[in-house]
């Protein structure tokens, strides 16, 4: 199956700083999603982005499918951005996604 | 409110007992999923269903069972055959997209199962 690697595994930022999270995958995909899991365990879908670039407020994402990676940018980070960010990918017509192991982000005052 | 409801949020079980976790959605999504998350780990797929009365095994289906008798409901039973059932269980749903399978995945708040 597809392998998904996320980096860095852990990240500590001061409030207001910017960051870039990376997701590498081992094979062609036609489905890629980014999620944020808050400290209470709730997972929120941030982006559905199998290719191209999208922006939503302070967050943006870019997927370069031909080079098998995706980037999640967080600008002007806030303490509420803390949590774990997951990338998940899928291929073909299969309706299941494979998740990476996540990047744990802590934003401090 | 539209969304996915999981219950119970916390559950304690003695070894040898089966437990059933509930997942209900009112988003009119065709596909539903069960994931398991262990501390500090990513999510692993247990079972998924794309249509009523049909479901497929995921990567770690051993020791679990599901049913999909209604579009809105996808309960998960953790059986006594599951060797290490203590975990955080997450239910999700999505609309199906032509050509790519699943659309955006939406999650419930999860159920934390502890085996004593």
CSV table of C-alpha atoms in Angstrom, one decimal, chain A residues 29-32 48-54 61-66 69-70:
chain,number,residue,atom,x,y,z
A,29,UNK,CA,-2.6,9.6,-5.5
A,30,UNK,CA,-5.8,11.2,-6.6
A,31,UNK,CA,-7.1,12.1,-3.2
A,32,UNK,CA,-5.2,14.0,-0.5
A,48,UNK,CA,-9.3,18.4,0.2
A,49,UNK,CA,-6.3,19.0,-2.2
A,50,UNK,CA,-5.3,16.2,-4.6
A,51,UNK,CA,-3.4,18.8,-6.6
A,52,UNK,CA,-2.9,22.6,-6.8
A,53,UNK,CA,-3.1,25.2,-4.1
A,54,UNK,CA,-5.9,26.3,-1.8
A,61,UNK,CA,-1.9,24.0,1.2
A,62,UNK,CA,-0.1,23.0,-2.0
A,63,UNK,CA,0.0,19.5,-3.5
A,64,UNK,CA,2.5,18.7,-6.2
A,65,UNK,CA,1.2,15.3,-7.2
A,66,UNK,CA,3.9,14.6,-9.9
A,69,UNK,CA,4.4,15.7,-1.8
A,70,UNK,CA,2.0,18.2,-0.2
